[in-house]
PDB file of C-alpha atoms in Angstrom:
ATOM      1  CA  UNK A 842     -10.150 -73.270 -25.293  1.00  0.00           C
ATOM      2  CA  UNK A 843      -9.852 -69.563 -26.958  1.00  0.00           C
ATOM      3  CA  UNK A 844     -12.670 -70.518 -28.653  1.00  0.00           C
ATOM      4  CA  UNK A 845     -14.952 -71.392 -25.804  1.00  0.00           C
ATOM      5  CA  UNK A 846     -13.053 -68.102 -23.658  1.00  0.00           C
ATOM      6  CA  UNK A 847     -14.306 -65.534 -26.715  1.00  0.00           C
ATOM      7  CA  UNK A 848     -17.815 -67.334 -27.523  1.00  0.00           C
ATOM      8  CA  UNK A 849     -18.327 -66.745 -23.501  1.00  0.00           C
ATOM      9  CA  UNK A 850     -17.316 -63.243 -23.614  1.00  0.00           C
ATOM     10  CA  UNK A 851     -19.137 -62.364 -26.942  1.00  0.00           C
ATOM     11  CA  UNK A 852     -22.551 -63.998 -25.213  1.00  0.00           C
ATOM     12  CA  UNK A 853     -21.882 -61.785 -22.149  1.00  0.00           C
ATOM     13  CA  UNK A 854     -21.800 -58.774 -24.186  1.00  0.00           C
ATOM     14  CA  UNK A 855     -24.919 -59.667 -25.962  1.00  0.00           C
ATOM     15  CA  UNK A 856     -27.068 -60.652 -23.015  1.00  0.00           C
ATOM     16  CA  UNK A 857     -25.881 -57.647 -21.912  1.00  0.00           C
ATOM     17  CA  UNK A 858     -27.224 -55.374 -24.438  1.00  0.00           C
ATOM     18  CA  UNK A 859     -31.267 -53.883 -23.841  1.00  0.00           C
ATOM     19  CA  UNK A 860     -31.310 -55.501 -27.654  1.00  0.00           C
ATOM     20  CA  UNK A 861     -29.567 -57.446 -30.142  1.00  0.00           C
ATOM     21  CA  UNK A 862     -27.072 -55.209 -31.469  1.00  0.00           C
ATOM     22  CA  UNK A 863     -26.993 -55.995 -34.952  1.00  0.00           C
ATOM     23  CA  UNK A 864     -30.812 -55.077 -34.870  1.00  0.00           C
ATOM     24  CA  UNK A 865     -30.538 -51.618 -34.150  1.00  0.00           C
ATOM     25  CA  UNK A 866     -29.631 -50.172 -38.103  1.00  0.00           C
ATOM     26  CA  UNK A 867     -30.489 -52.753 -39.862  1.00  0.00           C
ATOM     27  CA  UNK A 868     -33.714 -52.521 -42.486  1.00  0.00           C
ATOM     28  CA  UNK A 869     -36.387 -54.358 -40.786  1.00  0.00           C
ATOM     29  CA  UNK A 870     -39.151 -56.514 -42.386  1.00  0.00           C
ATOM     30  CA  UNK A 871     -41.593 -57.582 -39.541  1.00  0.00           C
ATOM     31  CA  UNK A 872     -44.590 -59.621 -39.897  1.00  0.00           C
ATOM     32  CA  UNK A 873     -47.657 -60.339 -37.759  1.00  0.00           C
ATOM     33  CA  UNK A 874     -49.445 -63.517 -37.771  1.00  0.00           C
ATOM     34  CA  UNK A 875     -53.067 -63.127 -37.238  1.00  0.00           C
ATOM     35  CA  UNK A 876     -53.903 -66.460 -38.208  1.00  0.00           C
ATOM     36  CA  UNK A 877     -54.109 -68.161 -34.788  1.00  0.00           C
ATOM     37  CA  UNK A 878     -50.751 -69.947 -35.650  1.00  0.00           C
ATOM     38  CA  UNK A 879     -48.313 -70.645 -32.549  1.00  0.00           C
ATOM     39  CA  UNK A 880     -45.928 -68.050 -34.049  1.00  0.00           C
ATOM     40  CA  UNK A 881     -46.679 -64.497 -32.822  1.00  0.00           C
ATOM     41  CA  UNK A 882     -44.528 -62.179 -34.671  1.00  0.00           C
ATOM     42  CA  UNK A 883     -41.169 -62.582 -36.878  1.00  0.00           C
ATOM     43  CA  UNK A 884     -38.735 -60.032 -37.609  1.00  0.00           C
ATOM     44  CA  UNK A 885     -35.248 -60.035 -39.618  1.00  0.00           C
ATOM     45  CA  UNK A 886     -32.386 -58.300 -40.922  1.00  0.00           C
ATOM     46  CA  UNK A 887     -28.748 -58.030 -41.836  1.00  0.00           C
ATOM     47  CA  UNK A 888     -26.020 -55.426 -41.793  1.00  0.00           C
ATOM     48  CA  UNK A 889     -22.335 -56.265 -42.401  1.00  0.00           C
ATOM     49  CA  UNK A 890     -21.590 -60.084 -41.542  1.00  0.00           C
ATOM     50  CA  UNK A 891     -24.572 -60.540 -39.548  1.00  0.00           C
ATOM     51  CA  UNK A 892     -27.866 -61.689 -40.020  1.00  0.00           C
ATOM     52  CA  UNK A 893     -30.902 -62.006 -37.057  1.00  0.00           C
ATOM     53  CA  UNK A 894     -34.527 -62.930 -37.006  1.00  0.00           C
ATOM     54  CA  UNK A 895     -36.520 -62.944 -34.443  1.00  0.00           C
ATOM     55  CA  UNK A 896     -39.788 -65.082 -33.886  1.00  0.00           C
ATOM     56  CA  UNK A 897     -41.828 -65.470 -30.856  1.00  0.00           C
ATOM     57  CA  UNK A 898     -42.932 -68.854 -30.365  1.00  0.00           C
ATOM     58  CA  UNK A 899     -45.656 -70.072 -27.676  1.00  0.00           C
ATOM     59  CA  UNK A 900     -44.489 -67.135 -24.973  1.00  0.00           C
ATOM     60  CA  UNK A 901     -40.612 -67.408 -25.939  1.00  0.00           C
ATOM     61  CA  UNK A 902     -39.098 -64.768 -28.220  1.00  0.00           C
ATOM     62  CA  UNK A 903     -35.761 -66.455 -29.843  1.00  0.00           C
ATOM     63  CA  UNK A 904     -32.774 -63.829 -30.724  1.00  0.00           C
ATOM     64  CA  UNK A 905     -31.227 -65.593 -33.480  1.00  0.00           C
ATOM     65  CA  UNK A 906     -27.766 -63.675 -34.966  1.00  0.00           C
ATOM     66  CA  UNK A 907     -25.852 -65.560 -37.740  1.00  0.00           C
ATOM     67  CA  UNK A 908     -22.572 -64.571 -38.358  1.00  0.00           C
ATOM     68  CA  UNK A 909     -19.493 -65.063 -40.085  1.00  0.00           C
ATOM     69  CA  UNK A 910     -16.385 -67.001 -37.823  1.00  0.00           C
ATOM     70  CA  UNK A 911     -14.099 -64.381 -40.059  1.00  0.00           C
ATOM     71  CA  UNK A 912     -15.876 -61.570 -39.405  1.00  0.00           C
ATOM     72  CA  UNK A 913     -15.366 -62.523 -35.561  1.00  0.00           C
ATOM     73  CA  UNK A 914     -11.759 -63.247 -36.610  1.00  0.00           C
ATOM     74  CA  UNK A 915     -11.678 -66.160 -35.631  1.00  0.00           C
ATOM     75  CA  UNK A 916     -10.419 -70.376 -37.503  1.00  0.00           C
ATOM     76  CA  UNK A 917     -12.618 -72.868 -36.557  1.00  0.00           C
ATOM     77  CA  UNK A 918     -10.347 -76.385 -36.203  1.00  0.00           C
ATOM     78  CA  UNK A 919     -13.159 -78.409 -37.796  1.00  0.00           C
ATOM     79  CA  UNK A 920     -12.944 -75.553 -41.185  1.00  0.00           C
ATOM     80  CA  UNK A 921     -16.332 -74.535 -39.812  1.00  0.00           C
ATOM     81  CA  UNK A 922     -17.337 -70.992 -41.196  1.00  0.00           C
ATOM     82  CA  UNK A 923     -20.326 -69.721 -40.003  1.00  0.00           C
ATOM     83  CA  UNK A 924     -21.606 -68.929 -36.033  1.00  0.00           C
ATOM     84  CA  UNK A 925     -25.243 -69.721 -35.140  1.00  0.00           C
ATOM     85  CA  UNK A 926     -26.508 -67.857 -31.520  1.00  0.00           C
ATOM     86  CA  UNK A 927     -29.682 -67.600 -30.019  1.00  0.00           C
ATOM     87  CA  UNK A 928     -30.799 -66.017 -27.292  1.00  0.00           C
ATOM     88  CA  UNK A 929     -34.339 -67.319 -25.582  1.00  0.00           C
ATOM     89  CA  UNK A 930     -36.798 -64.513 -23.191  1.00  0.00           C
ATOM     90  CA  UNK A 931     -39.521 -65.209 -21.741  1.00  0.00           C
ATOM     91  CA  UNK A 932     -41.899 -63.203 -23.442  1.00  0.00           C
ATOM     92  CA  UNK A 933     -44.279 -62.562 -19.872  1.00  0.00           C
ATOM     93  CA  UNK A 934     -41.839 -61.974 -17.521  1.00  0.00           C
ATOM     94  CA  UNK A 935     -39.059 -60.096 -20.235  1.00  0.00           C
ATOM     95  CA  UNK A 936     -35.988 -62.516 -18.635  1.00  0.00           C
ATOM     96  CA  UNK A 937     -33.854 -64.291 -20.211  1.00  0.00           C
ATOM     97  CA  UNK A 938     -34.167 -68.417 -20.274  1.00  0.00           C
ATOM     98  CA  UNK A 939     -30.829 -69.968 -19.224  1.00  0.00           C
ATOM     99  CA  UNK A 940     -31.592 -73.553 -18.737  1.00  0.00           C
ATOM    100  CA  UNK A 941     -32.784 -74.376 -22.420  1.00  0.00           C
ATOM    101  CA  UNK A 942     -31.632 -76.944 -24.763  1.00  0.00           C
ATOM    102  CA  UNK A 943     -31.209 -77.431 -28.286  1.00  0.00           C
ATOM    103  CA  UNK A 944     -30.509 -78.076 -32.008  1.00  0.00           C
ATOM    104  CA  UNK A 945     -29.798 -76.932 -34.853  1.00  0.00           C
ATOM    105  CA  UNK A 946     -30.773 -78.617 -38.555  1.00  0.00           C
ATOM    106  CA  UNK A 947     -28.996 -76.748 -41.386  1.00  0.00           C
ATOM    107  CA  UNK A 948     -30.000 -77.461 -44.748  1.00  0.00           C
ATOM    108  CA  UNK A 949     -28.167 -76.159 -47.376  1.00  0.00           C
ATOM    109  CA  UNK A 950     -29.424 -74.705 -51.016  1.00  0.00           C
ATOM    110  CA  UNK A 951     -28.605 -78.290 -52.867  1.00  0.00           C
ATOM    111  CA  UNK A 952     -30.074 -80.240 -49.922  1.00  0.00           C
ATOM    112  CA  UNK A 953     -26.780 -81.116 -47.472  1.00  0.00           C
ATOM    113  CA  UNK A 954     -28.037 -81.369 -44.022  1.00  0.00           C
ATOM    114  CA  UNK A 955     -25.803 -80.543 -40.643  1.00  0.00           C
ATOM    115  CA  UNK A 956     -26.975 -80.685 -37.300  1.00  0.00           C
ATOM    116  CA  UNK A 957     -25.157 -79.400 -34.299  1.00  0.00           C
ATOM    117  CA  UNK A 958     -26.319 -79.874 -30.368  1.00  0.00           C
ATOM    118  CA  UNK A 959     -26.660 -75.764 -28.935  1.00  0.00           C
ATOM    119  CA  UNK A 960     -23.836 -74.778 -26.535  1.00  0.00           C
ATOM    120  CA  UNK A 961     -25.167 -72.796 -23.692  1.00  0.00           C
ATOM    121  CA  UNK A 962     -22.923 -69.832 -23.150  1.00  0.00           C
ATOM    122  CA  UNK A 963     -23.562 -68.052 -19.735  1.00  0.00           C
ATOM    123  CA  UNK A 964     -27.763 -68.684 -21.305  1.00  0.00           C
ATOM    124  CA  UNK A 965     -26.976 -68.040 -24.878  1.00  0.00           C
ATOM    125  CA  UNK A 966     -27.119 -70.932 -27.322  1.00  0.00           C
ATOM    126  CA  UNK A 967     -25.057 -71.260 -29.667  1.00  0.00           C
ATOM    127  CA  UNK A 968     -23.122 -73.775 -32.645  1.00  0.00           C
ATOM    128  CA  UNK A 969     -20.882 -73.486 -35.825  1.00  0.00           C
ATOM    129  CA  UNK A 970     -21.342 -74.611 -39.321  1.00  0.00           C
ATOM    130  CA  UNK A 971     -20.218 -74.747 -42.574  1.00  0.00           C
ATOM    131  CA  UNK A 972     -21.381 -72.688 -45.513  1.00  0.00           C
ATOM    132  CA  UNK A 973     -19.804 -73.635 -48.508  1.00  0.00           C
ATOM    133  CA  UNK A 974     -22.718 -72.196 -51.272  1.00  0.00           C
ATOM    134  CA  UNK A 975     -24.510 -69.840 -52.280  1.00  0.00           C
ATOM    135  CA  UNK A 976     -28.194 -69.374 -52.061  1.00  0.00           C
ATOM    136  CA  UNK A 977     -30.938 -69.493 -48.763  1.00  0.00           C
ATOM    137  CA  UNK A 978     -29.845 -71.896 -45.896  1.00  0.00           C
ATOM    138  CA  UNK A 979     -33.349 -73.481 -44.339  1.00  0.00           C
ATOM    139  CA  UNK A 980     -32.196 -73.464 -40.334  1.00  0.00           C
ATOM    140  CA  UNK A 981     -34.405 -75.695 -38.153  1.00  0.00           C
ATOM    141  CA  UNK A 982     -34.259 -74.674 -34.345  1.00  0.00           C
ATOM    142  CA  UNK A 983     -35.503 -77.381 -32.105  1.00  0.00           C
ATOM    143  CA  UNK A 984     -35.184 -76.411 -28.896  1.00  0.00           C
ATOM    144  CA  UNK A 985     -36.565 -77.136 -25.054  1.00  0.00           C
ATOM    145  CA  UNK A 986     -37.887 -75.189 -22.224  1.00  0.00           C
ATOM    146  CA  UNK A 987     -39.176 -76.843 -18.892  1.00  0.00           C
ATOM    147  CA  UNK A 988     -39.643 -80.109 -20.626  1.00  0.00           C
ATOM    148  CA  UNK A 989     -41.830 -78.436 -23.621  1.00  0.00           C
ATOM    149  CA  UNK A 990     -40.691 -78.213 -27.196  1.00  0.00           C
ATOM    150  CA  UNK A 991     -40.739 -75.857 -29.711  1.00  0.00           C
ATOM    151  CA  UNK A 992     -39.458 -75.563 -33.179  1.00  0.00           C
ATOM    152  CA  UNK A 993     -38.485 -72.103 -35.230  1.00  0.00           C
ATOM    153  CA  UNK A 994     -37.711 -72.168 -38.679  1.00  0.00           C
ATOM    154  CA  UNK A 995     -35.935 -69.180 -41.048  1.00  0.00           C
ATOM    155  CA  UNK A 996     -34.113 -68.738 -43.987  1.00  0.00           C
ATOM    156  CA  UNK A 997     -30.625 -67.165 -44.502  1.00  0.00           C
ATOM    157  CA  UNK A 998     -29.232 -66.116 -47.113  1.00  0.00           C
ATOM    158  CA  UNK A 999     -25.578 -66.707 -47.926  1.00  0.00           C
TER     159      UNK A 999
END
């Protein structure tokens, strides 16, 4: 329950925020696809214990932040270590999209796979994991918006 009462209030103070937080010092790579792909732009970075990208995918940008569960100090009871968000805007009318829903594939650098079903926090999505190596993590976001689906995939590195 003090898990679900601080993942609540840490989505508030995100959605809250004109942008992701984490964004705002961090060394930015940003690309641009040209290509006529359904991906419009993807951006990422890390400072500290967290780690965002940000792709826009047929008219919805997706806020991803990963995250360490110590550096929020918090125990997950399941000896999960890591904190997945995402937060979904509709890229043509800039608001936020509360009614989505989701997964998450995780697939770690020897090939373990975990999947987790999003929470949605006050309209952020968002799931723990464990990340017990080193190397990239592939993370495969499936997720669904007025019955249409759309998948965004990025790697982190652990």
């Amino acid at each position: 329950m003090k898990l679900r009462s601080f993942l609540t209030v840490l989505a508030l103070l995100i959605t809250l925020s004109p942008r992701p937080f984490a964004l705002a010092a961090t060394d930015h790579q940003s690309h641009t696809d040209t290509s006529g792909s359904k991906s419009g732009s993807t951006e990422h970075g890390q400072t500290g214990a967290t780690f965002t990208h940000q792709e826009v995918v047929e008219g919805v940008q997706a806020e991803f932040q990963v995250m360490t569960l110590a550096s929020m100090n918090m125990k997950d009871p399941q000896g999960k270590t890591h904190h997945i968000m995402v937060k979904l805007v509709d890229v043509s009318s800039q608001k936020q999209i509360g009614n989505a829903v989701g997964k998450i594939k995780l697939i770690s650098p020897t090939g373990k796979e975990q999947v987790e079903s999003l929470q949605n926090y006050s309209g952020i999505l968002a799931a723990n994991f464990i990340f017990d190596e080193k190397g990239k993590y592939g993370v495969i976001c499936l997720f669904e918006v007025d019955g249409k689906k759309r998948l965004i995939k990025f790697w982190y590195p652990n």
